């Protein structure tokens, strides 16, 4: 778990997020949310901007129903777009 995942996981509103790493591209975040959660891309960017270095903050945030997972339950980053 890197600093970006840990930052998002600490906030109970966003229990599941994935940050694909593609050299030379802007940082993106994919966040799995429940229908009843009050989550916006702007709130997530603000949350990470307050706690992480600028180079690690996502410029693009996509809210998704479910993140791809490995058989052990970890986020399958290579399956995320980007």
XYZ file of C-alpha atoms in Angstrom:
82
model
C 0.000 0.000 0.000
C 1.506 3.306 -1.021
C 0.869 6.757 0.499
C -1.970 7.532 -1.924
C -3.869 4.344 -1.080
C -3.306 4.851 2.642
C -4.529 8.462 2.496
C -7.754 7.452 0.801
C -8.250 4.386 3.028
C -7.989 6.508 6.187
C -11.053 8.430 5.091
C -13.960 6.040 5.669
C -15.988 7.649 2.881
C -13.538 6.237 0.305
C -12.600 2.746 1.432
C -11.417 1.562 -1.970
C -9.256 3.389 -4.497
C -6.762 2.579 -7.206
C -3.994 4.732 -8.618
C -2.541 3.278 -11.820
C 1.054 4.250 -12.415
C 1.916 5.155 -15.968
C 5.250 6.938 -16.414
C 4.893 10.296 -18.128
C 1.135 10.560 -17.592
C -0.850 12.601 -15.082
C -1.824 10.790 -11.890
C -5.347 9.392 -12.035
C -7.528 7.889 -9.321
C -10.307 5.344 -9.597
C -12.515 5.265 -6.515
C -15.142 2.655 -5.745
C -18.154 4.186 -4.022
C -21.465 2.937 -2.681
C -24.641 4.557 -4.085
C -25.527 6.131 -0.720
C -22.125 7.808 -0.226
C -21.713 11.547 -0.707
C -18.467 11.412 -2.674
C -17.297 13.748 -5.398
C -14.105 13.971 -7.421
C -13.510 17.442 -5.995
C -13.668 16.134 -2.397
C -11.166 13.406 -3.193
C -8.737 15.816 -4.848
C -8.994 18.151 -1.840
C -8.417 15.259 0.576
C -5.270 14.111 -1.218
C -3.964 17.640 -1.876
C -4.030 18.358 1.873
C -2.066 15.198 2.719
C 0.219 14.307 -0.196
C 2.977 15.827 -2.290
C 1.657 17.644 -5.360
C 3.194 15.090 -7.723
C 1.148 12.294 -6.081
C -2.235 14.060 -6.157
C -4.640 12.836 -8.830
C -5.491 15.241 -11.633
C -8.269 12.989 -12.874
C -10.745 11.138 -10.661
C -13.212 8.531 -11.885
C -15.891 7.219 -9.543
C -16.628 3.565 -10.346
C -18.957 0.893 -9.016
C -16.211 -1.673 -8.499
C -12.438 -1.917 -8.842
C -10.766 -4.915 -10.497
C -9.296 -7.244 -7.861
C -6.690 -9.977 -7.704
C -7.529 -13.375 -6.214
C -6.126 -12.119 -2.898
C -8.407 -9.057 -2.917
C -5.870 -6.361 -3.777
C -6.585 -3.755 -6.448
C -5.439 -4.958 -9.864
C -3.778 -1.707 -11.013
C -2.735 -2.946 -14.445
C -6.430 -3.551 -15.263
C -7.308 0.096 -14.594
C -7.537 2.373 -17.619
C -4.693 4.750 -18.088
